[in-house]
Coordinates of C-alpha atoms (C1' of nucleotides) in Angstrom, one line a residue:
Chain A
M212 CA 15.7 -12.9 11.1
T213 CA 14.6 -9.7 9.4
E214 CA 13.8 -9.8 5.6
Y215 CA 15.8 -7.4 3.9
P216 CA 16.9 -6.7 0.0
L217 CA 20.6 -8.2 0.2
D218 CA 22.7 -5.9 -1.7
G219 CA 21.5 -2.2 -0.8
T220 CA 23.4 -0.9 -3.5
G221 CA 22.1 -3.1 -6.1
S222 CA 24.0 -6.1 -7.4
V223 CA 23.7 -3.9 -11.7
P224 CA 26.5 -1.6 -12.7
A225 CA 24.5 1.6 -13.2
A226 CA 25.8 1.4 -17.0
D227 CA 24.7 -2.6 -17.6
I228 CA 20.8 -0.8 -17.0
A229 CA 21.2 1.6 -20.0
T230 CA 23.3 -0.9 -22.2
A231 CA 20.2 -3.1 -21.3
W232 CA 17.4 -0.2 -22.5
D233 CA 19.6 0.4 -25.0
R234 CA 19.2 -3.5 -26.7
E235 CA 15.1 -3.6 -25.6
L236 CA 14.1 -0.7 -26.4
P237 CA 17.1 0.8 -29.4
G238 CA 17.1 4.5 -29.5
V239 CA 16.3 5.4 -26.3
A240 CA 18.0 8.0 -24.4
T241 CA 19.7 6.5 -21.7
S242 CA 22.3 9.2 -20.4
S243 CA 20.3 10.5 -17.7
I244 CA 20.9 6.5 -16.2
G245 CA 24.7 7.2 -14.7
V246 CA 23.2 9.9 -12.3
I247 CA 19.5 8.9 -11.5
T248 CA 20.1 5.5 -10.9
P249 CA 23.1 5.9 -8.4
L250 CA 21.3 9.0 -6.4
W251 CA 18.2 7.0 -6.4
R252 CA 20.4 3.9 -4.8
V253 CA 22.1 6.2 -1.9
A254 CA 18.5 7.9 -1.1
K255 CA 17.7 4.8 -0.3
A256 CA 20.6 3.2 1.9
L257 CA 20.8 6.3 3.2
A258 CA 16.7 6.1 4.7
D259 CA 17.4 3.0 5.4
E260 CA 20.2 3.3 7.3
R261 CA 18.4 6.5 9.1
R262 CA 15.2 3.9 9.7
R263 CA 17.0 1.6 11.5
T264 CA 19.6 3.8 13.6
L265 CA 16.1 5.6 14.6
H266 CA 13.9 2.9 15.5
R267 CA 17.1 1.5 18.0
L268 CA 16.6 4.7 19.1
G269 CA 12.9 4.2 19.7
V270 CA 12.0 7.7 16.9
D271 CA 10.7 7.2 14.2
P272 CA 11.3 9.2 10.8
A273 CA 8.6 10.9 10.2
T274 CA 8.3 12.4 13.9
L275 CA 12.1 13.0 14.1
D276 CA 11.9 15.2 11.5
L277 CA 9.0 17.3 12.8
L278 CA 10.5 17.9 16.0
S279 CA 13.7 18.5 14.7
T280 CA 12.1 21.4 12.0
L281 CA 10.8 22.3 15.1
R282 CA 14.2 22.9 17.4
R283 CA 15.9 24.2 14.3
A284 CA 13.9 26.9 14.1
G285 CA 14.7 28.3 17.6
E286 CA 13.2 29.9 20.6
P287 CA 9.8 29.8 20.9
W288 CA 10.1 26.6 18.6
T289 CA 7.1 26.9 17.0
L290 CA 6.4 26.5 13.3
T291 CA 2.6 26.6 11.2
T292 CA 1.3 24.4 10.1
R293 CA 2.1 25.8 6.5
E294 CA 5.6 26.4 7.1
L295 CA 6.4 23.0 8.3
A296 CA 4.9 21.1 4.8
E297 CA 7.3 23.9 3.4
R298 CA 10.5 22.8 5.5
C299 CA 9.9 19.1 5.5
L300 CA 8.6 18.8 1.8
V301 CA 5.9 17.0 2.0
T302 CA 2.1 18.3 1.7
A303 CA 0.1 19.7 4.7
G304 CA -1.9 16.5 4.2
A305 CA 0.7 14.5 5.5
I306 CA 2.0 17.3 7.9
S307 CA -1.5 17.4 9.3
Q308 CA -0.9 13.8 9.9
R309 CA 2.1 13.8 11.3
V310 CA 1.1 16.0 13.5
A311 CA -2.1 14.7 14.9
R312 CA 0.8 11.4 15.9
A313 CA 2.8 13.4 17.6
E314 CA 0.1 14.9 19.2
R315 CA -1.0 11.6 20.5
D316 CA 2.1 10.5 21.1
G317 CA 2.4 14.1 23.5
L318 CA 5.0 15.2 22.0
V319 CA 3.3 18.4 20.5
T320 CA 1.6 20.5 21.3
R321 CA -2.0 22.7 19.2
T322 CA -2.7 26.0 20.2
P323 CA -4.2 28.3 17.6
S324 CA -1.9 30.9 16.0
P325 CA -1.8 34.3 17.6
V326 CA -1.0 35.6 14.1
S327 CA -4.6 34.7 12.6
R328 CA -6.8 32.7 13.5
R329 CA -6.9 30.4 10.6
A330 CA -3.2 29.0 11.9
V331 CA -2.8 26.2 14.3
A332 CA 1.2 26.7 16.2
V333 CA 2.7 23.1 16.2
T334 CA 5.6 23.5 19.7
P335 CA 7.4 20.6 21.1
T336 CA 6.7 19.6 24.6
D337 CA 8.9 18.9 26.9
R338 CA 9.4 14.8 26.2
G339 CA 9.0 15.8 22.1
H340 CA 12.4 18.6 23.0
E341 CA 13.7 15.0 25.4
V342 CA 13.8 13.3 22.0
V343 CA 15.5 15.3 19.8
E344 CA 18.2 15.6 22.2
R345 CA 18.3 12.2 23.1
T346 CA 18.5 10.7 19.5
V347 CA 19.9 14.4 17.3
R348 CA 23.2 13.9 18.2
G349 CA 23.3 10.0 17.8
L350 CA 21.5 10.3 14.0
L351 CA 24.3 12.4 13.5
A352 CA 27.6 10.6 14.3
H353 CA 26.4 7.6 12.5
E354 CA 25.4 9.3 9.4
E355 CA 29.0 11.4 10.4
A356 CA 29.9 7.5 9.5
L357 CA 28.5 7.2 7.0
V358 CA 30.6 9.1 4.5
A359 CA 33.3 8.9 6.3
D360 CA 35.3 7.0 3.4
L361 CA 34.9 10.7 1.8
T362 CA 37.0 13.5 1.8
A363 CA 36.6 16.8 2.6
G364 CA 36.8 18.2 -0.5
E365 CA 34.9 15.2 -2.3
R366 CA 32.3 16.0 -0.1
R367 CA 31.8 19.8 -1.0
A368 CA 32.7 18.9 -4.6
L369 CA 29.2 16.5 -4.2
G370 CA 27.5 19.1 -2.1
D371 CA 28.0 21.9 -5.1
L372 CA 27.1 19.5 -7.9
L373 CA 23.9 17.9 -5.9
E374 CA 22.6 22.1 -5.4
R375 CA 23.2 22.6 -9.1
L376 CA 21.6 19.2 -9.9
A377 CA 18.5 20.8 -7.9
G378 CA 18.8 24.2 -10.2
S379 CA 19.2 21.7 -12.9
V380 CA 15.9 20.0 -12.1
R381 CA 13.8 23.1 -10.8
N382 CA 15.1 24.5 -14.1
A383 CA 13.2 21.7 -16.3
G384 CA 10.2 20.8 -14.0
E385 CA 8.2 23.9 -13.3
P386 CA 7.4 24.9 -17.0
G387 CA 6.6 21.1 -18.6
Chain B
M250 CA -5.2 23.0 -7.6
T251 CA -3.1 20.4 -6.1
E252 CA -1.9 20.9 -2.6
Y253 CA 2.0 20.5 -2.6
P254 CA 4.6 22.4 -0.8
L255 CA 5.5 25.6 -2.0
D256 CA 9.7 25.1 -3.0
G257 CA 10.3 21.3 -3.9
T258 CA 14.0 22.1 -2.9
G259 CA 13.5 23.4 0.5
S260 CA 13.8 27.0 0.7
V261 CA 16.3 26.3 3.7
P262 CA 20.1 26.1 2.8
A263 CA 21.6 23.8 4.0
A264 CA 24.7 25.2 5.7
D265 CA 22.0 27.3 7.5
I266 CA 20.8 23.7 9.2
A267 CA 24.1 23.1 9.9
T268 CA 24.2 26.8 12.0
A269 CA 21.2 26.0 13.4
W270 CA 22.0 22.5 15.1
D271 CA 25.3 24.1 16.0
R272 CA 23.0 26.9 17.7
E273 CA 20.5 23.9 19.2
L274 CA 23.0 21.5 20.4
P275 CA 26.2 23.2 20.4
G276 CA 29.1 20.1 19.5
V277 CA 27.1 18.1 17.2
A278 CA 28.9 16.6 14.4
T279 CA 27.0 18.5 11.8
S280 CA 29.9 17.6 8.6
S281 CA 27.7 15.3 6.7
I282 CA 24.7 18.1 6.4
G283 CA 26.3 19.4 3.2
V284 CA 26.0 16.6 1.3
I285 CA 23.0 15.0 2.7
T286 CA 20.8 17.2 3.5
P287 CA 20.8 18.2 -0.5
L288 CA 20.7 14.8 -1.6
W289 CA 17.5 14.1 0.1
R290 CA 16.2 16.9 -1.5
V291 CA 17.9 16.3 -4.7
A292 CA 16.3 12.6 -4.7
K293 CA 12.6 13.4 -3.4
A294 CA 12.4 15.8 -6.5
L295 CA 13.5 13.2 -9.0
A296 CA 10.7 11.2 -7.2
D297 CA 8.3 13.6 -7.3
E298 CA 8.8 14.7 -10.8
R299 CA 9.3 10.4 -11.8
R300 CA 5.8 10.1 -10.0
R301 CA 3.7 12.8 -11.8
T302 CA 5.2 11.5 -14.9
L303 CA 4.0 8.4 -15.0
H304 CA 0.8 9.5 -13.5
R305 CA 0.2 11.5 -17.1
L306 CA 1.7 8.4 -18.7
G307 CA -0.9 6.0 -16.7
V308 CA 1.2 3.8 -14.6
D309 CA 2.3 4.0 -10.8
P310 CA 6.3 4.4 -10.3
A311 CA 5.6 0.3 -8.2
T312 CA 4.4 -0.8 -11.2
L313 CA 6.9 0.5 -14.4
D314 CA 10.0 0.0 -12.1
L315 CA 8.7 -3.7 -11.4
L316 CA 7.7 -4.0 -15.3
S317 CA 11.2 -2.3 -16.0
T318 CA 13.4 -4.8 -14.2
L319 CA 11.9 -7.3 -16.9
R320 CA 12.4 -5.9 -19.5
R321 CA 15.5 -5.3 -18.6
A322 CA 16.7 -8.9 -17.7
G323 CA 15.7 -10.0 -21.2
E324 CA 14.2 -12.9 -22.8
P325 CA 12.7 -14.6 -21.8
W326 CA 11.5 -11.7 -19.6
T327 CA 11.4 -13.8 -16.2
L328 CA 12.2 -13.0 -12.6
T329 CA 11.9 -15.3 -9.7
T330 CA 10.1 -13.1 -6.2
R331 CA 13.6 -13.0 -5.0
E332 CA 15.3 -11.5 -7.9
L333 CA 13.5 -8.9 -8.1
A334 CA 13.3 -8.3 -4.5
E335 CA 17.2 -7.8 -4.9
R336 CA 16.7 -6.1 -8.3
C337 CA 14.2 -3.4 -7.1
L338 CA 15.9 -3.2 -3.9
V339 CA 12.5 -3.5 -1.8
T340 CA 11.5 -6.6 0.3
A341 CA 10.3 -10.2 -0.8
G342 CA 6.8 -8.8 0.6
A343 CA 6.9 -5.1 -1.3
I344 CA 7.3 -7.5 -4.0
S345 CA 4.8 -10.0 -3.3
Q346 CA 2.3 -7.3 -3.2
R347 CA 3.2 -5.2 -6.2
V348 CA 3.1 -8.6 -8.3
A349 CA -0.4 -9.3 -6.9
R350 CA -1.6 -5.5 -7.4
A351 CA 0.1 -6.2 -11.7
E352 CA -1.4 -10.0 -12.0
R353 CA -4.6 -8.5 -11.2
D354 CA -4.4 -5.8 -13.5
G355 CA -3.3 -8.1 -16.2
L356 CA 0.2 -6.6 -17.0
V357 CA 2.2 -9.7 -15.6
T358 CA 2.1 -13.6 -15.2
R359 CA 2.5 -15.4 -11.6
T360 CA 3.6 -19.6 -12.6
P361 CA 5.5 -22.5 -10.9
S362 CA 9.2 -21.8 -11.7
P363 CA 10.5 -24.9 -13.9
V364 CA 13.5 -25.4 -12.0
S365 CA 12.3 -25.1 -7.9
R366 CA 9.1 -26.4 -7.3
R367 CA 9.2 -23.2 -4.3
A368 CA 10.4 -20.7 -6.8
V369 CA 7.5 -18.4 -8.2
A370 CA 8.9 -17.2 -12.2
V371 CA 7.2 -13.7 -12.8
T372 CA 7.2 -12.8 -16.5
P373 CA 5.5 -9.8 -18.5
T374 CA 1.9 -10.0 -20.9
D375 CA 1.9 -8.8 -24.0
R376 CA 0.0 -5.5 -22.2
G377 CA 3.0 -5.5 -19.9
H378 CA 5.4 -5.4 -22.8
E379 CA 2.8 -2.3 -24.3
V380 CA 3.6 -0.2 -21.0
V381 CA 7.1 -0.4 -20.5
E382 CA 7.5 -0.2 -24.4
R383 CA 4.6 3.2 -24.3
T384 CA 6.3 5.0 -21.6
V385 CA 9.6 4.2 -21.1
R386 CA 11.3 5.9 -23.7
G387 CA 8.9 9.1 -22.5
L388 CA 10.2 8.9 -18.7
L389 CA 13.9 8.9 -19.4
A390 CA 13.2 11.9 -22.1
H391 CA 12.1 13.6 -19.2
E392 CA 14.7 12.7 -16.9
E393 CA 17.3 14.0 -19.9
A394 CA 15.7 17.4 -19.4
L395 CA 15.6 17.4 -16.0
V396 CA 20.2 16.8 -15.5
A397 CA 20.4 18.6 -18.8
D398 CA 22.0 21.7 -17.4
L399 CA 24.4 19.8 -16.2
T400 CA 27.2 19.1 -18.6
A401 CA 28.3 15.4 -20.1
G402 CA 31.5 15.6 -17.3
E403 CA 29.8 16.9 -14.0
R404 CA 27.7 14.1 -15.0
R405 CA 30.5 11.7 -14.4
A406 CA 31.7 13.7 -12.0
L407 CA 28.3 13.1 -9.9
G408 CA 28.0 9.5 -10.9
D409 CA 31.7 9.1 -9.5
L410 CA 31.0 10.7 -6.4
L411 CA 27.8 8.2 -6.1
E412 CA 29.5 5.4 -6.2
R413 CA 32.0 6.3 -4.2
L414 CA 29.4 7.0 -1.4
A415 CA 27.6 4.2 -2.2
G416 CA 31.0 2.6 -0.3
S417 CA 31.3 4.6 1.9
V418 CA 27.7 3.7 3.4
R419 CA 28.0 -0.2 2.1
N420 CA 31.2 0.2 4.4
A421 CA 30.1 1.8 7.8
G422 CA 26.2 0.3 7.6
E423 CA 27.0 -3.3 7.5
P424 CA 30.0 -3.4 10.4
G425 CA 27.8 -1.4 13.0
Chain C
dT226 C1' 15.0 -42.0 7.0
dC227 C1' 14.1 -38.7 9.7
dC228 C1' 15.1 -33.4 12.1
dT229 C1' 17.0 -29.7 11.2
dG230 C1' 18.3 -25.6 9.6
dT231 C1' 18.1 -22.6 5.3
dA232 C1' 15.9 -20.1 1.4
dT233 C1' 11.0 -19.2 -0.9
dG234 C1' 6.4 -16.6 -0.6
dT235 C1' 2.9 -15.2 1.5
dT236 C1' 0.1 -12.3 4.5
dT237 C1' -1.4 -9.1 7.7
dA238 C1' -0.4 -4.9 11.2
dG239 C1' 0.7 -0.6 10.9
dA240 C1' 3.2 3.9 9.5
dT241 C1' 3.8 6.7 6.0
dC242 C1' 2.7 9.3 1.9
dT243 C1' -0.4 11.3 -1.8
dA244 C1' -4.1 13.6 -4.3
dA245 C1' -8.3 15.2 -4.0
dA246 C1' -12.7 17.1 -1.4
dC247 C1' -13.9 20.0 1.7
dG248 C1' -14.6 23.4 5.4
dT249 C1' -13.4 28.1 7.7
dA250 C1' -11.1 32.4 7.8
dG251 C1' -9.6 36.5 5.8
dA252 C1' -8.9 39.5 2.5
dC253 C1' -10.1 42.1 -1.6
dC254 C1' -13.3 44.7 -4.1
dC255 C1' -17.6 46.6 -5.6
Chain D
dG11 C1' -22.8 44.8 3.3
dG12 C1' -22.3 41.1 0.3
dG13 C1' -19.3 38.3 -3.3
dT14 C1' -15.5 36.3 -4.4
dC15 C1' -11.0 34.5 -3.9
dT16 C1' -7.3 32.8 -1.5
dA17 C1' -5.1 31.4 2.4
dC18 C1' -5.2 27.5 6.2
dG19 C1' -6.3 23.0 7.8
dT20 C1' -7.9 18.5 8.0
dT21 C1' -10.2 14.8 6.5
dT22 C1' -10.3 10.0 3.4
dA23 C1' -8.9 7.0 -0.3
dG24 C1' -5.7 3.8 -2.4
dA25 C1' -1.4 3.6 -2.7
dT26 C1' 3.1 1.4 -0.5
dC27 C1' 6.1 0.3 2.0
dT28 C1' 8.6 -2.0 6.6
dA29 C1' 9.0 -5.9 9.8
dA30 C1' 7.2 -10.0 11.2
dA31 C1' 5.1 -13.8 11.6
dC32 C1' 3.6 -17.7 8.4
dA33 C1' 3.9 -22.0 5.4
dT34 C1' 6.6 -25.2 2.1
dA35 C1' 10.2 -26.2 0.2
dC36 C1' 14.9 -28.0 0.0
dA37 C1' 19.6 -29.9 2.1
dG38 C1' 22.5 -32.1 5.0
dG39 C1' 24.0 -35.2 8.6
dA40 C1' 23.2 -38.6 11.5

DNA sequence: TCCTGTATGTTTAGATCTAAACGTAGACCC
DNA sequence: GGGTCTACGTTTAGATCTAAACATACAGGA
């Protein structure tokens, strides 16, 4: 059987983690734990679910992220390496490797950009488009089910709070 | 300069992603995007911040996760490989590798468990405890700053919604 | 006692990422 | 024209993870 952590959400409540730190390192700042621990756990659970779902569908998350980003860009579905790095939130080096793998598998082509001679334009092949069309509906339908217990209002509230948190992280992270 | 994605939060609003999918694959289910996209971005921003903060402090996230989990367990700060896998939310194979690296660096010891001959007990060395004591305060202080823009009420609301989402993911993920 | 199944760890192959070092290509300025 | 700076990509080293194959150690039943 597949080896896997027994409890994908973590068996230790976040509050107990704060308590334990206060016992082990008295006076330590613990108020971020109530947010960051559940956030981290949910993100991991979602990432694991996505990986397994995509494995069933015959793609891997990195390649689908690449193909999806190109497809979402709209016709003619072409972006440079730099644009892909920005939108996929990974380094240019990671994009270079993703594109190399996808090109090897016949899913994208790499051509000199018409705009600038140093830029590289990446575009899905027909097979690349087929992969997107075959998998994205199934993936999004599955993820719809994962958030199904939350009402529309709760989802909106959660999305808004997460965007506020993103702003907070951006504020505090950049200067330091 | 260090190479890095230009905008750690993603420049494309989540709503635009849903719009783009509806244009490219008409009728696709997009209502999960408003939750999962910002969640994913914040989690990545926090992970990146943590990695850089710990790099400054001279540890790596995987090793500190291991040492922290042992320390939080309380005296005598000993857990088996299996317990570590459950609490760290990674596979037993990953724990085996983390422990091997930490043991090589003199941060933990691996001894036969007194309970069962097939179990392995992992415990921090003095140096391992020093690393925890030296870094965890700084890390938690930094993460306190990252969530500082949210009020206490917003943090509680966010934590609660995330735990509800975790339950939803667990419900939908296990049967399938 | 022996057999079988389950639990616990380790190892390995392959994918992936970051960080940093490179190598060019344009741009700007004198 | 030549020098310098910045932008764009690629490559490489090293860390990390999952999944799957192994290797034991127990436990329970016949």
